Coordinates of C-alpha atoms and ligand atoms in Angstrom, one line a residue:
X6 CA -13.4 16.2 19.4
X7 CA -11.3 13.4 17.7
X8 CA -9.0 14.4 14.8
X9 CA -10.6 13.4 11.2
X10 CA -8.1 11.8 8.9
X11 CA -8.5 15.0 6.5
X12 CA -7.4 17.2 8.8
X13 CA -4.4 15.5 10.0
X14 CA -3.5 15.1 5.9
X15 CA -4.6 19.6 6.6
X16 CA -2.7 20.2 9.4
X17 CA 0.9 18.0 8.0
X18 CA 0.8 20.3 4.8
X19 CA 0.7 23.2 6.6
X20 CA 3.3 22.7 9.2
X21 CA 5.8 21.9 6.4
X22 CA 4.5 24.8 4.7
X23 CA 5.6 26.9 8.0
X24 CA 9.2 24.8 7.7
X25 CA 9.4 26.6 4.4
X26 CA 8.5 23.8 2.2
X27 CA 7.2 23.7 -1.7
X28 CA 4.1 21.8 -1.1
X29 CA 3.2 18.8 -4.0
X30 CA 0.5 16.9 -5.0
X31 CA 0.4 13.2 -4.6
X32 CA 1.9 11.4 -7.9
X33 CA -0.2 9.0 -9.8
X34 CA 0.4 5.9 -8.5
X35 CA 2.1 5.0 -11.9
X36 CA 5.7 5.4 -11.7
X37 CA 7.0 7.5 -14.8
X38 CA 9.9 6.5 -16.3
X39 CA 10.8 3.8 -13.7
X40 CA 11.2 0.2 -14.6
X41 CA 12.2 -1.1 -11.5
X42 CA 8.7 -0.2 -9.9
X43 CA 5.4 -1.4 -10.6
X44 CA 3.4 0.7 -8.3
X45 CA 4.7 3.7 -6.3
X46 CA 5.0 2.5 -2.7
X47 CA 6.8 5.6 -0.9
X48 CA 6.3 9.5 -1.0
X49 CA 10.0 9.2 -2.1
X50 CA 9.4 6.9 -4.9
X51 CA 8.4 9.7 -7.5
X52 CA 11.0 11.9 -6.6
X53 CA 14.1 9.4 -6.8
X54 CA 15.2 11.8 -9.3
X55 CA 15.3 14.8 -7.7
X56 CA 17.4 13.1 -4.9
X57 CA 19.9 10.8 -7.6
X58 CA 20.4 14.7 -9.2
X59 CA 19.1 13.3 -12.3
X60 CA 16.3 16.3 -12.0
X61 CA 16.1 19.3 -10.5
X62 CA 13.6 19.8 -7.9
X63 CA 11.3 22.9 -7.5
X64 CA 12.7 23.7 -4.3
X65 CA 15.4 21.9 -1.7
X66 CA 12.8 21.3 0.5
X67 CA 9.3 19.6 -0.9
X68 CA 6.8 18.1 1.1
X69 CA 3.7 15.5 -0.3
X70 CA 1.1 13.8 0.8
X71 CA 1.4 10.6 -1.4
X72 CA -0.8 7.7 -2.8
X73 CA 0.6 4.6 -2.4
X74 CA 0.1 0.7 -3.0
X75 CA 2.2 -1.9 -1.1
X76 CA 1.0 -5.3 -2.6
X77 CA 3.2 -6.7 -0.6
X78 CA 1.3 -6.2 2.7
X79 CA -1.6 -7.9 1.1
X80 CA -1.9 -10.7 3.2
X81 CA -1.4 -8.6 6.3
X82 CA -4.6 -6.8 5.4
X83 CA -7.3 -7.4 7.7
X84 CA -5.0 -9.7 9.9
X85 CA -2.4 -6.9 11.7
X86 CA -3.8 -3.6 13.2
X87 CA -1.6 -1.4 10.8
X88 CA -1.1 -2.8 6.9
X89 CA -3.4 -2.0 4.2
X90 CA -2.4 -2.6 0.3
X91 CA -3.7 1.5 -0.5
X92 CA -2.7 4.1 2.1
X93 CA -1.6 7.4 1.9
X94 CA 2.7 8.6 2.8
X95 CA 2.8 12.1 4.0
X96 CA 6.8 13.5 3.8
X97 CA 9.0 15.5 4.0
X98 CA 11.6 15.6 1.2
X99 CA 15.7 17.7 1.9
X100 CA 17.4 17.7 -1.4
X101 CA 21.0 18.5 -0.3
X102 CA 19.4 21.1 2.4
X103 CA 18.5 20.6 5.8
X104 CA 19.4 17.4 7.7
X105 CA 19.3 15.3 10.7
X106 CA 19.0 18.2 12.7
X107 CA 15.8 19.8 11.5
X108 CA 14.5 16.2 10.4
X109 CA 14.5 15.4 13.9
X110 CA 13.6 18.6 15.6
X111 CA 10.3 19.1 13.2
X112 CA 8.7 15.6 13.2
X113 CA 9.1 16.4 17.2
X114 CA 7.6 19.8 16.9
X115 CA 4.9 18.0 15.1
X116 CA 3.3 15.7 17.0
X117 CA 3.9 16.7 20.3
X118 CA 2.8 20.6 19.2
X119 CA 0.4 20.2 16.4
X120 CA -1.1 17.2 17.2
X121 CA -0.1 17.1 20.9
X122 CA 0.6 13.5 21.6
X123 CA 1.7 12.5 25.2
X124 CA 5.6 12.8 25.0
X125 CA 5.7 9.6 26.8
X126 CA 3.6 7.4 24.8
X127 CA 6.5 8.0 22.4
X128 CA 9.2 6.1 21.7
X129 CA 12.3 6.4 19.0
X130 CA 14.6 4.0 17.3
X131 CA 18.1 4.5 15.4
X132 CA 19.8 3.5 13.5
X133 CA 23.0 0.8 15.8
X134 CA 25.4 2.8 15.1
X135 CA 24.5 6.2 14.3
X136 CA 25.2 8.1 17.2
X137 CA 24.9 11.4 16.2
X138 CA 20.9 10.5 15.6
X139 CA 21.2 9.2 18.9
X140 CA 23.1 12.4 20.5
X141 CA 20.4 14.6 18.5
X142 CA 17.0 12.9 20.5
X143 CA 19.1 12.9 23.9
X144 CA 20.8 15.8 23.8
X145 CA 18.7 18.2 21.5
X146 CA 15.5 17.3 21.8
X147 CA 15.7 15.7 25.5
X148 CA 13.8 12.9 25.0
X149 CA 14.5 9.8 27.7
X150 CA 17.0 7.3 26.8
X151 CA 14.8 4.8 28.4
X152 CA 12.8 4.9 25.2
X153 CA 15.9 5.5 22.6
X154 CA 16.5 2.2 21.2
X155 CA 18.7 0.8 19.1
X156 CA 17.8 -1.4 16.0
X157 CA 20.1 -3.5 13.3
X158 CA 20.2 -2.8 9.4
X159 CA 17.1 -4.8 8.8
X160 CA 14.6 -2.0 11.0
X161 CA 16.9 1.0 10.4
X162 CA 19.0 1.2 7.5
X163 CA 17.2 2.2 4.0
X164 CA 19.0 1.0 0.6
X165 CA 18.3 -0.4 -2.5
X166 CA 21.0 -1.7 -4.1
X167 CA 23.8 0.7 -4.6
X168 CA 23.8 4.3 -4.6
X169 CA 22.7 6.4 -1.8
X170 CA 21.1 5.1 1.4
X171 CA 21.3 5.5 5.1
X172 CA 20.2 5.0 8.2
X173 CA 17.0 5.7 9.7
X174 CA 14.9 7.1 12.8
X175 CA 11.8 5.4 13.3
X176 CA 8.7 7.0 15.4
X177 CA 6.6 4.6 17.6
X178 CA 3.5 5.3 19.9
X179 CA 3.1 2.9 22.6
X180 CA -0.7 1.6 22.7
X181 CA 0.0 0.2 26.4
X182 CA 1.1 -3.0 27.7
X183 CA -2.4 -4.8 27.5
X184 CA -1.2 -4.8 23.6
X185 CA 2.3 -6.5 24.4
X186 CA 3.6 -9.8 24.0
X187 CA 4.3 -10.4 27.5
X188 CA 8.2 -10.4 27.1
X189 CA 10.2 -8.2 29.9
X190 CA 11.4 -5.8 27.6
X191 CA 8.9 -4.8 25.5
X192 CA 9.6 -2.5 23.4
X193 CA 9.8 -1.1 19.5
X194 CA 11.0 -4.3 17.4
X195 CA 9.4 -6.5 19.4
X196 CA 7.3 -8.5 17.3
X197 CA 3.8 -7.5 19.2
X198 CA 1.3 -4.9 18.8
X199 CA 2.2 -2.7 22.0
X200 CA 4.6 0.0 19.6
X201 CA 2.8 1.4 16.4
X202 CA 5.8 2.5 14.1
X203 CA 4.0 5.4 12.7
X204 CA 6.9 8.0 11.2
X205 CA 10.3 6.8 9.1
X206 CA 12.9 9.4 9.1
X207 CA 16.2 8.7 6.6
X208 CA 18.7 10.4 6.4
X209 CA 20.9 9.5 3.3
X210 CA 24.2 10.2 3.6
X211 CA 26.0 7.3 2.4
X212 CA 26.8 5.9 -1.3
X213 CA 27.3 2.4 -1.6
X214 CA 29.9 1.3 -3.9
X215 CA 30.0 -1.4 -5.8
X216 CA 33.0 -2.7 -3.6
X217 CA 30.2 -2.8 -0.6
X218 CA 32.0 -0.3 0.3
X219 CA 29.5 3.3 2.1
X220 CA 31.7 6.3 0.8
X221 CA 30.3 9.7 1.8
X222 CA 27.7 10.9 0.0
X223 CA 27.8 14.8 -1.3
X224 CA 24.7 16.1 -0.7
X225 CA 23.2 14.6 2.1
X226 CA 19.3 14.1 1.8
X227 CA 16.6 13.7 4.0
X228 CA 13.4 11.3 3.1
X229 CA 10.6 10.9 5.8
X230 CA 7.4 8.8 5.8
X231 CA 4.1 9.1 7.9
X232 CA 1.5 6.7 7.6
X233 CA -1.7 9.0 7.4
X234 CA -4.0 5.5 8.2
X235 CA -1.8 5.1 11.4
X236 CA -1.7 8.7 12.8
X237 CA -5.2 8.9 12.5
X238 CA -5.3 5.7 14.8
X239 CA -3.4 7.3 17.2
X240 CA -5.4 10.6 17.2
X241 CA -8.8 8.8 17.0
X242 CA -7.4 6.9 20.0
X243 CA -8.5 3.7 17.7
X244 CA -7.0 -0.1 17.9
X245 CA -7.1 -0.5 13.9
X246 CA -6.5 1.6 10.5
X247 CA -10.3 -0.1 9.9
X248 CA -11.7 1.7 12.7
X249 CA -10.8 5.5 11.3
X250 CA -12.8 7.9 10.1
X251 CA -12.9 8.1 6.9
X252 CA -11.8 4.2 6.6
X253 CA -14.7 2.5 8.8
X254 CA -17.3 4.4 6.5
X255 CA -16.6 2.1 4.0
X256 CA -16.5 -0.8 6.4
X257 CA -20.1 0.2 7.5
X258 CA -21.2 0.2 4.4
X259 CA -20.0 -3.2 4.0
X260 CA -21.4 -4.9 6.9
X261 CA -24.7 -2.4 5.9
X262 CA -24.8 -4.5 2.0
X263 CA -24.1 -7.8 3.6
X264 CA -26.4 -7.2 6.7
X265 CA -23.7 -8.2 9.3
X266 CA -22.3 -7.4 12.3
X267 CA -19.0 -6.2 12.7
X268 CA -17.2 -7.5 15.8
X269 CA -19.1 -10.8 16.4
X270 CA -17.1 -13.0 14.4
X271 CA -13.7 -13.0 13.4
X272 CA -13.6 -14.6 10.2
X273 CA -16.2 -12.7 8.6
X274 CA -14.8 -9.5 10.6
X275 CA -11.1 -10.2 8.6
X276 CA -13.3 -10.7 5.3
X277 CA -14.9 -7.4 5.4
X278 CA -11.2 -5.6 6.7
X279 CA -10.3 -7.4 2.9
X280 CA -13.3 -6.0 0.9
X281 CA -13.0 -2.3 3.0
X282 CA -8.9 -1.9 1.8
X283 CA -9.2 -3.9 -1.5
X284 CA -12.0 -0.9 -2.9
X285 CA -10.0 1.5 -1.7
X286 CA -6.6 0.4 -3.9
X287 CA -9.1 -0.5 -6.7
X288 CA -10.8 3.0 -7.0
X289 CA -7.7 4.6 -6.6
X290 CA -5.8 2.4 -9.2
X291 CA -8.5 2.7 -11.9
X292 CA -8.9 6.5 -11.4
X293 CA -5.0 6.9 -11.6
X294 CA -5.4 5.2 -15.8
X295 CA -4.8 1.2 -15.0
X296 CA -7.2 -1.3 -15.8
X297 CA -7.7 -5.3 -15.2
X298 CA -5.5 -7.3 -17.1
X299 CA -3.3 -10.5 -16.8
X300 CA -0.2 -8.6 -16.3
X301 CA 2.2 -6.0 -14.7
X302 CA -0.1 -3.2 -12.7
X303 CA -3.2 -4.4 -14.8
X304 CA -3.1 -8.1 -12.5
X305 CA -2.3 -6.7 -9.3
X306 CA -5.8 -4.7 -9.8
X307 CA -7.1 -7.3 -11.0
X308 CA -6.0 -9.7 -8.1
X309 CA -7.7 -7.0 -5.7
X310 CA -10.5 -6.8 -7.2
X311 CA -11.5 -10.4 -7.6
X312 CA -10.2 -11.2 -4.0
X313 CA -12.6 -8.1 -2.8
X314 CA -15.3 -9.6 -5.0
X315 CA -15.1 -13.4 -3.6
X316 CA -14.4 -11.9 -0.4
X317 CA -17.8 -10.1 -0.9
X318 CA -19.4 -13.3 -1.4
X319 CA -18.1 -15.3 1.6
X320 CA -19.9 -12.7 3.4
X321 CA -22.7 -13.7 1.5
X322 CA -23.5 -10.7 -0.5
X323 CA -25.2 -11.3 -4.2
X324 CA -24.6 -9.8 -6.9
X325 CA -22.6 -6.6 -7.6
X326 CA -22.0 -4.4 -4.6
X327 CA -18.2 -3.1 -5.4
X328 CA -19.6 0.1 -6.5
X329 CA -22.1 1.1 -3.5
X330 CA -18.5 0.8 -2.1
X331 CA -17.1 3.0 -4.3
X332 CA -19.5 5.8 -3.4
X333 CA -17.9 6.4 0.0
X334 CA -14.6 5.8 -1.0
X335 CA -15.0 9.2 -3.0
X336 CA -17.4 10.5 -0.9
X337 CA -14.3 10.1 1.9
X338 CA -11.8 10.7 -0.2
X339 CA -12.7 12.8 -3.4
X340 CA -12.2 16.1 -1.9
X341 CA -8.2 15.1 -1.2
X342 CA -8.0 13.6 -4.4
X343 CA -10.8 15.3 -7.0
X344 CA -9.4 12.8 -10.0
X345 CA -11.9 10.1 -8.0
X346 CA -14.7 12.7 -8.6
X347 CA -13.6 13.9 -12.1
X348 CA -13.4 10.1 -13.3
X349 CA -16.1 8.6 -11.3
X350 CA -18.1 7.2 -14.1
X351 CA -15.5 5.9 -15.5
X352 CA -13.7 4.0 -12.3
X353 CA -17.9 2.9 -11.8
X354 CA -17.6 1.9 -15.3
X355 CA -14.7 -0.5 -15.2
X356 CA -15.6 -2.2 -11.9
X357 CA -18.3 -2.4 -13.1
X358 CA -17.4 -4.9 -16.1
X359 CA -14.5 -6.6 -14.5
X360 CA -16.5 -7.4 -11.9
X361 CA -19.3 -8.7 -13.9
X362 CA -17.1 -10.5 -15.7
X363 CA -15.4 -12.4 -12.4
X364 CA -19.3 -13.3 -11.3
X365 CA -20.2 -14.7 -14.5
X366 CA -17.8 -18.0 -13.8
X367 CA -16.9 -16.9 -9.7
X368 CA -19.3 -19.8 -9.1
X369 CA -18.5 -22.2 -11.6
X370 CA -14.6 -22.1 -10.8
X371 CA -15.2 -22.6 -7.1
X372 CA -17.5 -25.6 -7.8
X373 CA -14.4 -27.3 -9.7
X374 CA -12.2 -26.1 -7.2
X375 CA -14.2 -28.0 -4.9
X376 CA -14.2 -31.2 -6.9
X377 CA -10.6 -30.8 -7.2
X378 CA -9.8 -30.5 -3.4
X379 CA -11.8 -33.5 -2.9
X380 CA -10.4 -35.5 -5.4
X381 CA -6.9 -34.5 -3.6
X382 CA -8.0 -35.3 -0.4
X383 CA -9.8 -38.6 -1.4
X384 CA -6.5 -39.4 -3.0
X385 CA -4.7 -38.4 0.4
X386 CA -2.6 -35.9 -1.2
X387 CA -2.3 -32.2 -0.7
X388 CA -1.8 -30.8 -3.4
X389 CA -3.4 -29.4 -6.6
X390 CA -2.2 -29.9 -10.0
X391 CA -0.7 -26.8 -12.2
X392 CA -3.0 -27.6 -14.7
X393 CA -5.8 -27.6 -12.5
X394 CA -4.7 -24.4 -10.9
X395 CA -4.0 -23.1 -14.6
X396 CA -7.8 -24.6 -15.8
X397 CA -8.8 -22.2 -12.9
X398 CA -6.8 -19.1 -14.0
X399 CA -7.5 -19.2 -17.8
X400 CA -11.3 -20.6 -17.8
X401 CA -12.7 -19.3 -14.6
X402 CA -10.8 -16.2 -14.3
X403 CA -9.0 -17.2 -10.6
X404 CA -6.1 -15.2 -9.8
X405 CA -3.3 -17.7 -8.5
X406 CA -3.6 -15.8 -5.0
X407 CA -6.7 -16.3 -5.3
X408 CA -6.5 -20.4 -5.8
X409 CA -4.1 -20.4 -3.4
X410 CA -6.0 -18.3 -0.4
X411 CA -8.9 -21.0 -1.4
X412 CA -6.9 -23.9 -1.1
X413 CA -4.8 -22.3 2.4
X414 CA -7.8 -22.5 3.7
X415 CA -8.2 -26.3 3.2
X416 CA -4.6 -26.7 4.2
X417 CA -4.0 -27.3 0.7
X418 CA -1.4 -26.4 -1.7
X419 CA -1.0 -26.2 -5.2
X420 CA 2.2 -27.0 -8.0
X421 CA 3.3 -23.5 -8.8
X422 CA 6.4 -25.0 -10.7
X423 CA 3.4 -27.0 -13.1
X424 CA 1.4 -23.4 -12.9
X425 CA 3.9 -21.2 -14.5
X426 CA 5.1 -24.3 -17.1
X427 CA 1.1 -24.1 -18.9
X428 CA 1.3 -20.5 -18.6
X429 CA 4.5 -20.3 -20.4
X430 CA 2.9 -23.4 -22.8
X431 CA 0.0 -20.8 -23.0
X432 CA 2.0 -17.4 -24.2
X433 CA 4.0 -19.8 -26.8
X434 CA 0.4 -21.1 -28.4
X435 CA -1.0 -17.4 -28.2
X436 CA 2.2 -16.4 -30.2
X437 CA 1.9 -18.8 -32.4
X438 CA -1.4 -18.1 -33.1
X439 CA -0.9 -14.3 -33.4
X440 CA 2.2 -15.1 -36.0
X441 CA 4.6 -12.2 -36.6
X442 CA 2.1 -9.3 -35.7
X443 CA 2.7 -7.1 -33.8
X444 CA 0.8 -5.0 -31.0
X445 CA -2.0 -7.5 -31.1
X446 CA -1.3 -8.2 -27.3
X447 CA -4.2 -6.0 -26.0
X448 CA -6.6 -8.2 -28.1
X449 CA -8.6 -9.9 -25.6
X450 CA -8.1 -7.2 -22.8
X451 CA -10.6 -5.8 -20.9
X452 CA -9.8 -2.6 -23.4
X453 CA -12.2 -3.7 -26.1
X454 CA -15.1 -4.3 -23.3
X455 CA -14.6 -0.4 -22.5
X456 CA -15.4 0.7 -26.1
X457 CA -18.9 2.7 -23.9
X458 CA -16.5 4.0 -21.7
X459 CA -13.9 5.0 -23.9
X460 CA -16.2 7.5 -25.7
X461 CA -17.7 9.2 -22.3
X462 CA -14.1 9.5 -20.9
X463 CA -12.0 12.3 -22.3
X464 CA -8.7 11.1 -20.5
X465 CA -9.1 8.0 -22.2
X466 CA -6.1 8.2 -24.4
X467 CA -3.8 9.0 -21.3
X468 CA -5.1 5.6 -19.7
X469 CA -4.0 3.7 -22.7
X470 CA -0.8 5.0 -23.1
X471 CA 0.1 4.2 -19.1
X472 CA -1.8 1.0 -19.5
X473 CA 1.1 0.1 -21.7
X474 CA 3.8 0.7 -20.1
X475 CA 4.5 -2.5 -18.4
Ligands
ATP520 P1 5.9 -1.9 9.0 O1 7.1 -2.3 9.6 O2 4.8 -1.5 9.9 O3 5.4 -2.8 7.9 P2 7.4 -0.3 7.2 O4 8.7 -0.2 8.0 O5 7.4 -1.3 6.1 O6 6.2 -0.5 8.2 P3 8.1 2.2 5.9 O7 8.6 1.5 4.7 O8 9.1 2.6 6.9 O9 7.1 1.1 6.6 O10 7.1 3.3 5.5 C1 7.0 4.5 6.2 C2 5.6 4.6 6.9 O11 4.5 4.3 6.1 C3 5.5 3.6 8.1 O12 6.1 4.1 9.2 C4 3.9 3.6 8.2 O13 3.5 4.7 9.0 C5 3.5 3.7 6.8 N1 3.1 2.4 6.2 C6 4.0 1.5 5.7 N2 3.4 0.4 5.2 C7 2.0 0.6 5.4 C8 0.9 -0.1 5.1 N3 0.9 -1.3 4.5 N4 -0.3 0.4 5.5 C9 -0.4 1.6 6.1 N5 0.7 2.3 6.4 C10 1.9 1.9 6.1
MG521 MG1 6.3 -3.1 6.0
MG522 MG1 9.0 -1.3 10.0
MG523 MG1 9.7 1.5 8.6

């Protein structure tokens, strides 16, 4: 009996629980009062005040299971084994309490006890020259150096900017040598298949000065991360985050609307991966208060939800089908995270409209996309122009992503440069055009189209206020 993804989410809570941990819900995936971040990409993300001292924390030792969003993986989606742009970050969180030590001793006790991997189908990494880390899987835990390896400050050292950082532990199952890239030492940094990093473990004991300088930092902290997606691989003994559980019940569903087979064809199999993560981040985002726009969180939703919806139709699916979708997601998800029940109508209620809206000129736009790439072709260029791309954006409602995917595909490029000069050309006209009033930027947002919504949802107000923030 194979481990379902809700059990290894279960069974992580309650081990830390054991350790003595104050156990936290997920954060919404809107960062509060943090500028620098658009979407919250780490369990540690929400609490980077409890660890800068700003706040104090519930407890010295916390432990989440967190929502996250890494846009920047999005065009690893579908294409590697182990990226999606939604997953979930279980961790385990020492303010100024426990440290290397435990770190190490209790991810061990964890998946070789709890979840009972084969010791030797693990390997570790540290940090190049943190020995003690080192010392501490040799000598403590008595785990083979043959599988110990040492990796530079790009793999194993966390920091952002200044402040505190450190170096890191990394945990990596080995999927066997039929997934390797052939080289004679194979092993975890490689850039191959064979070794799934699954588990990050920092420890942050260093403050960076503005100098460059790594003083000592006071209270030492502790910050792990455990892809849930990629343990349940490993437990469900599966080659791909698409293939588990809770995740390949939405991809069934897929191939199901499209009436496809999965497996037979690996351009359509990488655009159903696409549709299968892009609903996931889409429900979750909506549910957590953002909506489509043409900016900040409200375009990265956007951008998913278009590409899922084009995507859609490459696999030759008519007309809307993002919300059969939506009903497993929650289905698979909603008892983890009852805001996708409790705003169901809703979330169905704003996919609903934006994606409406994209079909209504999805069409249109790629049948001038085509004319353009012919006309660049005929012309024996390469390259689209930014108006044209622009024309595409503003008219037809084409993500730049998404023009540029398109065009990819062609071998085709387009002039970002020109892009961004009739967008700027664009805000200066609307500005003009709006005069000295202010707040009138929400005019033409989706916002107004949700006026049905926005009396059958009582959170409503909530999603306004941290649909502004931006
Ligand atoms: P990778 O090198 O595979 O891109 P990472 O080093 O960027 O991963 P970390 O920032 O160390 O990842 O995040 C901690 C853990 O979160 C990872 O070890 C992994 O289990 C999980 N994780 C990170 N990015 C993703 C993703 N895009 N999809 C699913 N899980 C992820
Ligand atoms: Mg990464
Ligand atoms: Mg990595
Ligand atoms: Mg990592």
């Amino acid at each position: 009996e194979k481990l379902g993804l809700n059990e290894i989410r279960r069974r992580f809570t309650e081990f830390f629980r054991t350790k003595d941990h104050y156990i936290a819900k997920s954060h919404s995936l809107i960062p509060s009062n943090d500028k620098s971040l658009l979407l919250i990409n780490s369990g540690m993300a929400p609490l980077k005040n409890y660890f800068s001292g700003v706040e104090t924390p519930p407890k010295k030792r916390m432990s989440t299971v967190q929502k996250c969003i890494r846009t920047g993986d999005i065009d690893n989606v579908g294409v590697t084994a182990r990226h999606a742009t939604f997953f979930e970050m279980m961790g385990n969180f020492s303010f100024g309490d426990y440290f290397k030590k435990e770190a190490i001793t209790w991810a061990w006790e964890f998946i070789t006890e709890w979840l009972e991997i084969p010791e030797d189908k693990v390997w570790v990494t540290v940090y190049e020259s943190d020995d003690e880390a080192y010392d501490l899987w040799k000598n403590m835990i008595g785990f083979p150096e043959e599988r110990i390896v040492r990796l530079g400050k790009e793999d194993n050292f966390w920091e952002i900017g200044l402040g505190p950082c450190g170096p890191c532990s990394e945990i990596y199952f080995d999927k066997g040598e039929k997934y390797g890239c052939g080289c004679e030492d194979c092993k975890p940094g490689c850039d191959c298949d064979r070794f799934l990093e699954f588990w990050n473990l920092v420890f942050t004991q260093f403050d960076k000065q503005e100098d460059g300088s790594y003083g000592d930092l006071e209270n030492k902290n502790i910050d792990t991360g455990m892809g849930l997606e990629r343990m349940a691989c490993i437990m469900q003994d599966v080659d791909n985050i698409f293939e588990v559980d809770t995740i390949q019940s939405v991809l069934k569903k897929v191939t199901e609307i499209a009436n496809i087979e999965y497996g037979k064809d690996s351009v359509t199999d990488k655009s159903v991966r696409i549709v299968t993560d892009h609903i996931r981040s889409v429900a979750f985002m909506i549910g957590d208060g953002i909506l489509p726009s043409n900016e900040g969180r409200g375009y990265v939703l956007r951008r998913l939800l278009r590409r899922a919806a084009r995507h859609g139709k490459l696999l030759g699916i008519e007309g809307p089908f993002l919300n059969q979708l939506l009903d497993i997601v929650i289905e698979t998800c909603g008892e983890a995270y009852p805001e996708l029940v409790e705003k169901e109508s809703y979330i169905r209620k704003v996919i609903g409209i934006e994606e409406e809206k994209f079909a209504e000129t999805l069409q249109q736009g790629l049948d001038i996309l085509h004319s353009y790439t012919e006309e660049v072709k005929k012309e024996g260029n390469n390259m689209i122009s930014g108006e044209q791309a622009f024309k595409l954006y503003d008219t037809y409602g084409f993500p730049l992503d998404l023009t540029k995917e398109i065009l990819m595909d062609e071998g085709l490029t387009l002039d970002e440069e020109g892009f961004t000069k009739e967008m700027q050309m664009q805000k200066e006209r609307a500005r003009a055009a709006r005069g000295n009033r202010e707040g009138d930027a929400w005019k033409e947002d989706p916002l107004t189209l949700l006026d049905d919504a926005k009396s059958k949802f009582d959170g409503y107000h909530d999603l306004e206020k941290n649909a502004k923030i931006k």
